[in-house]
XYZ file of C-alpha atoms in Angstrom:
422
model
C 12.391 -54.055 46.095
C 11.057 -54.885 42.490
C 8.417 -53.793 40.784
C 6.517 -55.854 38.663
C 5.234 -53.691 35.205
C 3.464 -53.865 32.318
C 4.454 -53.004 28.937
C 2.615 -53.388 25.664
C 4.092 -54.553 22.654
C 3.114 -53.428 19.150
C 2.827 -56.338 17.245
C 1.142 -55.509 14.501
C -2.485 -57.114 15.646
C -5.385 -55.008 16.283
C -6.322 -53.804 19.993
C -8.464 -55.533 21.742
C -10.543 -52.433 22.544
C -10.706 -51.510 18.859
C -13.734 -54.298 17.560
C -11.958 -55.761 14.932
C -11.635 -59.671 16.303
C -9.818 -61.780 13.763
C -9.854 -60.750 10.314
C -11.288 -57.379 11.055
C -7.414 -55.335 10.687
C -7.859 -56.954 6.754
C -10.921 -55.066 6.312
C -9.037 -51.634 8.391
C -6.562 -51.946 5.614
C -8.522 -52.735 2.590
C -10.721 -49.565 3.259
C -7.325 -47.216 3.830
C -5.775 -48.490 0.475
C -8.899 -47.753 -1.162
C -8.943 -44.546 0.458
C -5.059 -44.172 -0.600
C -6.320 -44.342 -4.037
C -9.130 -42.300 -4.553
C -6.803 -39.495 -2.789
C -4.631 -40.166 -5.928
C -7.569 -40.371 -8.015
C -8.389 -36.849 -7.085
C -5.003 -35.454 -6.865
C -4.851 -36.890 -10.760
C -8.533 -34.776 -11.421
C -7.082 -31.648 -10.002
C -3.892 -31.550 -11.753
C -5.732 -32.352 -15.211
C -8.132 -29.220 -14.288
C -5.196 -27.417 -13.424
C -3.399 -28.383 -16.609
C -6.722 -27.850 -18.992
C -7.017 -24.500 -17.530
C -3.099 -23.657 -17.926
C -3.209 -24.733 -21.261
C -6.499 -22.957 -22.329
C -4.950 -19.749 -21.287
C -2.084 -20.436 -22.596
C -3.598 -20.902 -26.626
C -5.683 -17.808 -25.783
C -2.294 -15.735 -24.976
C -0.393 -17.364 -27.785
C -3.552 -16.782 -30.117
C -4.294 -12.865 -29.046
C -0.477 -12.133 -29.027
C -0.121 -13.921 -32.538
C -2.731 -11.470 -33.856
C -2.080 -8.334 -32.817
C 2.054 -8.296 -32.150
C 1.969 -6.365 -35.779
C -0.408 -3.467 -34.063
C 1.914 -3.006 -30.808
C 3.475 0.076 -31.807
C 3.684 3.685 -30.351
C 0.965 4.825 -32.769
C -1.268 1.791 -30.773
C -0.777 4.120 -27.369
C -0.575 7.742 -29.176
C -3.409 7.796 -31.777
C -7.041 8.165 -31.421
C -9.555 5.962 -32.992
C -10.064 6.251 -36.831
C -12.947 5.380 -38.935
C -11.116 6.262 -42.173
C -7.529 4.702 -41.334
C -7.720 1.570 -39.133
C -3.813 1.476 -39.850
C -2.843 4.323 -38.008
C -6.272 4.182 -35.311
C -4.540 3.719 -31.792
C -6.028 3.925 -28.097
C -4.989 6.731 -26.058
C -7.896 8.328 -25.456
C -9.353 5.259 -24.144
C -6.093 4.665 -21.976
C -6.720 7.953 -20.375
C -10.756 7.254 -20.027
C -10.130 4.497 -18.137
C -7.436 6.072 -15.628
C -9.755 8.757 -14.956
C -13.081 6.308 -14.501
C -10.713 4.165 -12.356
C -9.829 7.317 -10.331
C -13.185 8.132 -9.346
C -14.078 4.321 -8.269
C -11.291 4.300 -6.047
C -11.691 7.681 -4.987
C -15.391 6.768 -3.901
C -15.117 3.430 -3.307
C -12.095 2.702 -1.397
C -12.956 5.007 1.465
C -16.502 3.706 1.760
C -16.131 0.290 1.462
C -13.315 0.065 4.143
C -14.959 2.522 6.241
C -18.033 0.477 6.304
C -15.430 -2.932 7.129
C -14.093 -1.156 10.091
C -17.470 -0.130 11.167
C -19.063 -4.125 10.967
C -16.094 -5.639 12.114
C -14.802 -3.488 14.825
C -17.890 -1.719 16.523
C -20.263 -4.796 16.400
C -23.569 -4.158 18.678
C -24.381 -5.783 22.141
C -27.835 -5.307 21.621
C -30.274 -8.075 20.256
C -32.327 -5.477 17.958
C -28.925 -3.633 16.771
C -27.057 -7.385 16.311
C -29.934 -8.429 14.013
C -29.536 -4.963 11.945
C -25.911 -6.101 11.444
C -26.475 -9.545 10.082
C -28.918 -8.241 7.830
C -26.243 -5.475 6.708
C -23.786 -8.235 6.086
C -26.047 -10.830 4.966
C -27.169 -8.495 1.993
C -23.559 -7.538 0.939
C -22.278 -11.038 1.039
C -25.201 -11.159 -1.605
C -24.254 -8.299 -3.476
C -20.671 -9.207 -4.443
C -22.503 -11.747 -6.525
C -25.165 -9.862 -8.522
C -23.953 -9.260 -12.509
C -22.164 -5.967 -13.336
C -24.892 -5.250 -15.780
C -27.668 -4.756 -12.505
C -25.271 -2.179 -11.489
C -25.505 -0.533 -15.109
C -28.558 -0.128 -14.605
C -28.765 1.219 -11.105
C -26.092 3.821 -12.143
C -27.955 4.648 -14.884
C -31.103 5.410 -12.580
C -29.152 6.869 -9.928
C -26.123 9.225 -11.378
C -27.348 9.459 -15.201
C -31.011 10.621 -14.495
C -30.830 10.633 -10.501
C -34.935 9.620 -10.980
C -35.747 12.705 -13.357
C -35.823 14.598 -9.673
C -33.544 17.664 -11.815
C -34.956 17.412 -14.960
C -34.774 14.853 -17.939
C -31.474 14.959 -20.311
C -32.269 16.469 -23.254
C -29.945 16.104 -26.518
C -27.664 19.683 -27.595
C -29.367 21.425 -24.692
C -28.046 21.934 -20.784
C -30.477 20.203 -18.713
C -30.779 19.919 -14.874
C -29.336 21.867 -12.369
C -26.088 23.574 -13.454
C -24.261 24.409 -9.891
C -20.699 25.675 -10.811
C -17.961 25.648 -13.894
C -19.978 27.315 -16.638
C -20.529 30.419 -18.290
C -22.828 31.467 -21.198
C -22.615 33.211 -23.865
C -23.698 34.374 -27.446
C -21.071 33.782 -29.822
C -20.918 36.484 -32.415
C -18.874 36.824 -35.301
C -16.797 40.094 -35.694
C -15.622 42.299 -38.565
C -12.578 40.800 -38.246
C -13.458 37.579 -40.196
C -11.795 34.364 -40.459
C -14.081 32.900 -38.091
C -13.089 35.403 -35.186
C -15.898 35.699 -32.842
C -16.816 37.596 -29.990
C -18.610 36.804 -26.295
C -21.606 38.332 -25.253
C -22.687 37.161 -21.726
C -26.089 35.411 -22.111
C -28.687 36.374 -19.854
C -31.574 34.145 -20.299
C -30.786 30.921 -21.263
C -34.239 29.922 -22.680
C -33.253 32.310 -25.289
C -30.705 30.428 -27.545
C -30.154 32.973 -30.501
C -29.493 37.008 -30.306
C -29.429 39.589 -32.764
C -27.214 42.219 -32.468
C -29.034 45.875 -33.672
C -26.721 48.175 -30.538
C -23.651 48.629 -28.781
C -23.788 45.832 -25.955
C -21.275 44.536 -23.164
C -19.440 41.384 -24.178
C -15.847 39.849 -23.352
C -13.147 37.931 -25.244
C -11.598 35.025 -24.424
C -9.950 36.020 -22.079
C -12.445 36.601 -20.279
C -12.255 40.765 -20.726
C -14.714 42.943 -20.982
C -14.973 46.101 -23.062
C -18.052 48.076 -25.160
C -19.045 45.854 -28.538
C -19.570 48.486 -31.311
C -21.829 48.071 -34.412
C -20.927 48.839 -37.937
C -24.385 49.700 -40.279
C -23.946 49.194 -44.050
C -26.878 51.521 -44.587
C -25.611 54.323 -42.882
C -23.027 55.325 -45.410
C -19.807 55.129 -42.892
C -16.715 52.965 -44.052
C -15.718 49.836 -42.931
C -13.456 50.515 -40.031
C -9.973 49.326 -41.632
C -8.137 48.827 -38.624
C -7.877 45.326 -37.217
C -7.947 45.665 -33.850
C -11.434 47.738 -34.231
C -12.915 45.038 -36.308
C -11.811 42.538 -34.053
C -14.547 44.486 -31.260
C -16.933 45.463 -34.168
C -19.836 43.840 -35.692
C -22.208 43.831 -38.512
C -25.987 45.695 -37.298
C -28.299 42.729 -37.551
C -25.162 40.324 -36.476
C -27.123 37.455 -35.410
C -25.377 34.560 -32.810
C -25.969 31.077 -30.803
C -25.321 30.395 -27.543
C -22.036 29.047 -26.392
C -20.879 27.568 -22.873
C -17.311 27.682 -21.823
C -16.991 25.156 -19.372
C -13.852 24.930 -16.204
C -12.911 21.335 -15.589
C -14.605 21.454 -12.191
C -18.064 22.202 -14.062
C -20.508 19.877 -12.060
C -24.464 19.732 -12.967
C -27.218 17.979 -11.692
C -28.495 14.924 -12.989
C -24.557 14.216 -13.936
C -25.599 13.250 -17.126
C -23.608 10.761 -19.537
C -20.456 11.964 -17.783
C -17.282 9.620 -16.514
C -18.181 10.975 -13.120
C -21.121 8.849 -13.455
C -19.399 5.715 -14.920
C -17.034 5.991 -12.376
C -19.267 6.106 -9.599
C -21.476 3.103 -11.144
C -18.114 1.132 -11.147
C -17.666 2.110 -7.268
C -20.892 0.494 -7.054
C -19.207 -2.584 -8.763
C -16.768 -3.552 -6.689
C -17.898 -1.611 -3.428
C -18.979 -5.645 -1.845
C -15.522 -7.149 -2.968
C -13.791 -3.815 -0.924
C -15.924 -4.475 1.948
C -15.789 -8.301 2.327
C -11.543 -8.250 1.326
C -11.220 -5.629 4.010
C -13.263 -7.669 6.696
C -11.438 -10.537 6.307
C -7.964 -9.156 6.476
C -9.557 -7.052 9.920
C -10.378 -10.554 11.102
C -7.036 -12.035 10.725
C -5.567 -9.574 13.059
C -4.887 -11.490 16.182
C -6.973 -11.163 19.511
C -4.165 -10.246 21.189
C -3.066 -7.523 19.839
C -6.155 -5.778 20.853
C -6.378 -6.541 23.908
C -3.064 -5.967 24.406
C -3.903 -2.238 23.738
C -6.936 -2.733 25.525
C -4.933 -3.916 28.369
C -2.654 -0.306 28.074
C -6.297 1.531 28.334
C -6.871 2.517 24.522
C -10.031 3.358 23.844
C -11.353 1.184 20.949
C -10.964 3.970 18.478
C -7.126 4.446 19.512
C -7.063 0.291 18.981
C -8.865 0.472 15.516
C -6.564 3.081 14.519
C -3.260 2.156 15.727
C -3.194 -1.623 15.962
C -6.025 -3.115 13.897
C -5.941 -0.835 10.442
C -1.978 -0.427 10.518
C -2.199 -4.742 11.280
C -4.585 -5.284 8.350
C -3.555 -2.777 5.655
C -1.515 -5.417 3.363
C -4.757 -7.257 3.645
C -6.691 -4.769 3.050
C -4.527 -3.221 -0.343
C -4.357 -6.201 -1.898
C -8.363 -6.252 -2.215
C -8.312 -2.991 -2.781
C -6.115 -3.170 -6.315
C -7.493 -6.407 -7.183
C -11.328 -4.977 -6.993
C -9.704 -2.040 -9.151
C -8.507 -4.421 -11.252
C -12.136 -5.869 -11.892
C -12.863 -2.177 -12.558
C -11.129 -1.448 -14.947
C -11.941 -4.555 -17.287
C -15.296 -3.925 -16.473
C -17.541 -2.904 -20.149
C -21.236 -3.794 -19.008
C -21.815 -0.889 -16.896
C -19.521 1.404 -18.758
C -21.725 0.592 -22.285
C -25.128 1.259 -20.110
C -23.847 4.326 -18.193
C -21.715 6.014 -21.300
C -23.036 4.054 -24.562
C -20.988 2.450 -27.151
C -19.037 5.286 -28.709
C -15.733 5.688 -29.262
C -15.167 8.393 -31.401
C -13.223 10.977 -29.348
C -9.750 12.410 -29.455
C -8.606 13.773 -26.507
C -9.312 12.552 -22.685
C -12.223 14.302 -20.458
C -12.355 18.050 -20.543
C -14.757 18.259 -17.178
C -16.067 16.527 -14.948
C -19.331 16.236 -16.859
C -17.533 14.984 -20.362
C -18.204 11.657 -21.769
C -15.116 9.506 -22.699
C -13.866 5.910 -23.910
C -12.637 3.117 -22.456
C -10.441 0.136 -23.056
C -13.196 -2.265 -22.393
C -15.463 -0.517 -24.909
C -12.701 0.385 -27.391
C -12.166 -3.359 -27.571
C -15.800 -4.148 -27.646
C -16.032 -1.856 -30.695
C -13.202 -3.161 -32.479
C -13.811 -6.815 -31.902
C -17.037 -6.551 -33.462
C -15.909 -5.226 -37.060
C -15.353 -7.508 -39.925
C -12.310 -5.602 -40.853
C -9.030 -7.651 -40.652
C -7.202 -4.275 -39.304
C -9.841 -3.727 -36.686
C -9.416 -7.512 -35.340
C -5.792 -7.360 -35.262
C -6.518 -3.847 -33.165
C -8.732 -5.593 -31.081
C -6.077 -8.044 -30.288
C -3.168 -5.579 -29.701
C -5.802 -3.588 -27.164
C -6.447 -6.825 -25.223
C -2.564 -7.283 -24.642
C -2.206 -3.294 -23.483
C -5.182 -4.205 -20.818
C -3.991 -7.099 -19.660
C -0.489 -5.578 -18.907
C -2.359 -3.247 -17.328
C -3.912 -6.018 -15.154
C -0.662 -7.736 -14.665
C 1.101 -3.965 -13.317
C -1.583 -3.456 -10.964
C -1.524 -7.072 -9.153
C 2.079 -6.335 -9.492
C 1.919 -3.252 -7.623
C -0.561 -5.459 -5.034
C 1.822 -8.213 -4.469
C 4.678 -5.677 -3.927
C 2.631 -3.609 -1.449
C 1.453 -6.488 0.441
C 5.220 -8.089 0.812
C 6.562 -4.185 1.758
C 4.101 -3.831 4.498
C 4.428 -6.968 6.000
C 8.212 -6.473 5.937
C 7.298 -2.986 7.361
């Protein structure tokens, strides 16, 4: 038996269900080439911003490479910095500055800040009191990624430099605060033996910052040995003892001597002082919100399913965070992590707040509590002479950092691939 059907045929007109009677599909197409257009229109607006940008950084590579190609030489990377020969000043101990800074603000930072990601993103609260705790938590450190490096100068200044005055203000040439471990004091006294050979006599009371020597005393040498310090008097009559290794332990009655510290590299004081220990924990500060927001995200982009698919096996959420969620996230996760270092390491505001502006120093941190120079400030300080050889240093430093940059989102970019692969 047949059955009659229906079929509609496209013909190009307008359904009769759409509204557009008559010449109303003109107008539908009208509207979508002028919408056609003004997607070109902004596809043209994008590429020229694109472009402008491109080429911007392109003249500012060309110009800083132009300038300082002369400086890029091993002296650049072995030398310290030199007032009286710009021509042979170089960077290293700024090089090592800033790995040691950058060592602390990822050593403090990293753990913290992805701690704190696992903790709002995987243990949220049921409760209404508890759920408005944890928006305000987030809320302020969406905020914070956005407030200048400089406010975070400050607040490590206030917080690591002087920690509030609570141990005692920073005085110049003297040890201030709370010293807890690392140091030992002494009197420094020169011996018979001359040519500036000194011996170590423990110092007792360290308000007291000069000693004279009138009797035989305790002291050690430098090797930290002890043994009896004897005393030579002029007015009594009796020779100079002759032998060396008695003068060496033998001083002058009336011998006077200042105090000197000797200092491990594990000395730690409180306040910490103008110390990279405290630059590097004011950087921490830095990029502490960029850790924490990079790490929530890449925690969110874990699938539902794969929790509760270990859900499902009876893991407890702990067992899930740990074995399915972190290992999930991680490439996520490092990526943020070496790009926030990244913005660490170019980082000068809090570094000239925390540390100060100088860069005369040869050799890399001795202690935790020792000052040092970084590339950011090195530059600073070079960029701002009027010297031609100090502006083509500048230039040559700016090229060492930015390959720095470039290895490090390198080393991101290869991480991120490897543990996806993985």
């Amino acid at each position: 038996m047949a059955t009659a059907t229906s079929s509609s045929v496209d013909d190009g007109s307008p359904p009769p269900e759409s509204g557009y009677p008559g010449g109303g599909f003109a107008v539908s197409t009208d509207n979508s080439s002028r919408r056609k257009l003004y997607s070109r229109l902004f596809y043209l607006l994008c590429v020229l911003i694109s472009g402008l940008s491109v080429v911007v950084l392109g003249v500012l590579l060309v110009s800083i490479g132009w300038q300082g190609h002369s400086r890029l030489t091993w002296d650049l990377l072995q030398n310290s910095h030199s007032e009286l020969n710009p021509d042979s000043a170089g960077m290293w101990p700024s090089i090592v500055g800033s790995i040691f800074i950058c060592g602390i603000c990822a050593a403090s930072a990293l753990p913290l800040g992805i701690g704190t990601a696992i903790f709002l993103e995987e243990f949220k609260p049921n409760s209404k009191p508890l759920r408005m705790l944890h928006s305000f938590i987030q809320l302020n450190i969406s905020n914070l990624a956005g407030v200048p490096s400089i406010v975070y100068g400050l607040l490590g200044l206030s917080l690591f430099v002087f920690m509030f005055n609570v141990f005692g203000r920073i005085q110049v040439n003297e040890s201030s605060g709370t010293e807890l471990f690392g140091v030992n004091h002494y009197y420094q006294v020169l011996s018979l033996a001359g040519g500036g050979h000194t011996v170590l006599i423990p110092q007792e009371e360290e308000a007291e910052k000069t000693i004279k020597i009138d009797a035989p005393t305790q002291a050690v040498d430098r090797d930290g040995q002890k043994f009896e310090l004897a005393i030579w008097d002029p007015a009594s009559g009796e020779p100079k003892p002759s032998d060396p290794k008695v003068r060496e332990r033998t001083v002058r009655k009336g011998q006077g001597g200042g105090s000197y510290s000797e200092t491990k590299w594990y000395y730690l004081r409180l306040p910490f002082g103008k110390s990279f220990l405290a630059a590097g924990l004011t950087l921490s500060l830095v990029i502490l919100p960029i850790v924490i927001i990079a790490s929530q995200e890449a925690l969110r982009g874990v699938a539902p399913s794969l929790r509760e698919a270990s859900f499902g096996l009876g893991s407890t959420k702990w067992q899930t965070v740990r074995h399915v969620s972190l290992p999930a996230a991680m490439p996520g996760i490092m990526t943020g992590a070496i790009l926030a270092m990244g913005r660490a390491i170019g980082e000068a505001a809090p570094i000239l707040v925390v540390l100060g502006a100088a860069v005369a120093k040869n050799s890399g941190p001795q202690n935790l509590m020792d000052n040092v120079v970084t590339m950011p400030v090195l530059i600073f300080n070079w960029a701002g002479r009027q010297q031609a050889a100090y502006q083509e240093l500048a230039a040559a430093a700016i090229i060492v950092l930015l390959a720095v940059l470039l290895l490090m989102n390198s080393a991101a970019i290869y991480l991120r691939q490897k543990m996806r692969v993985g």
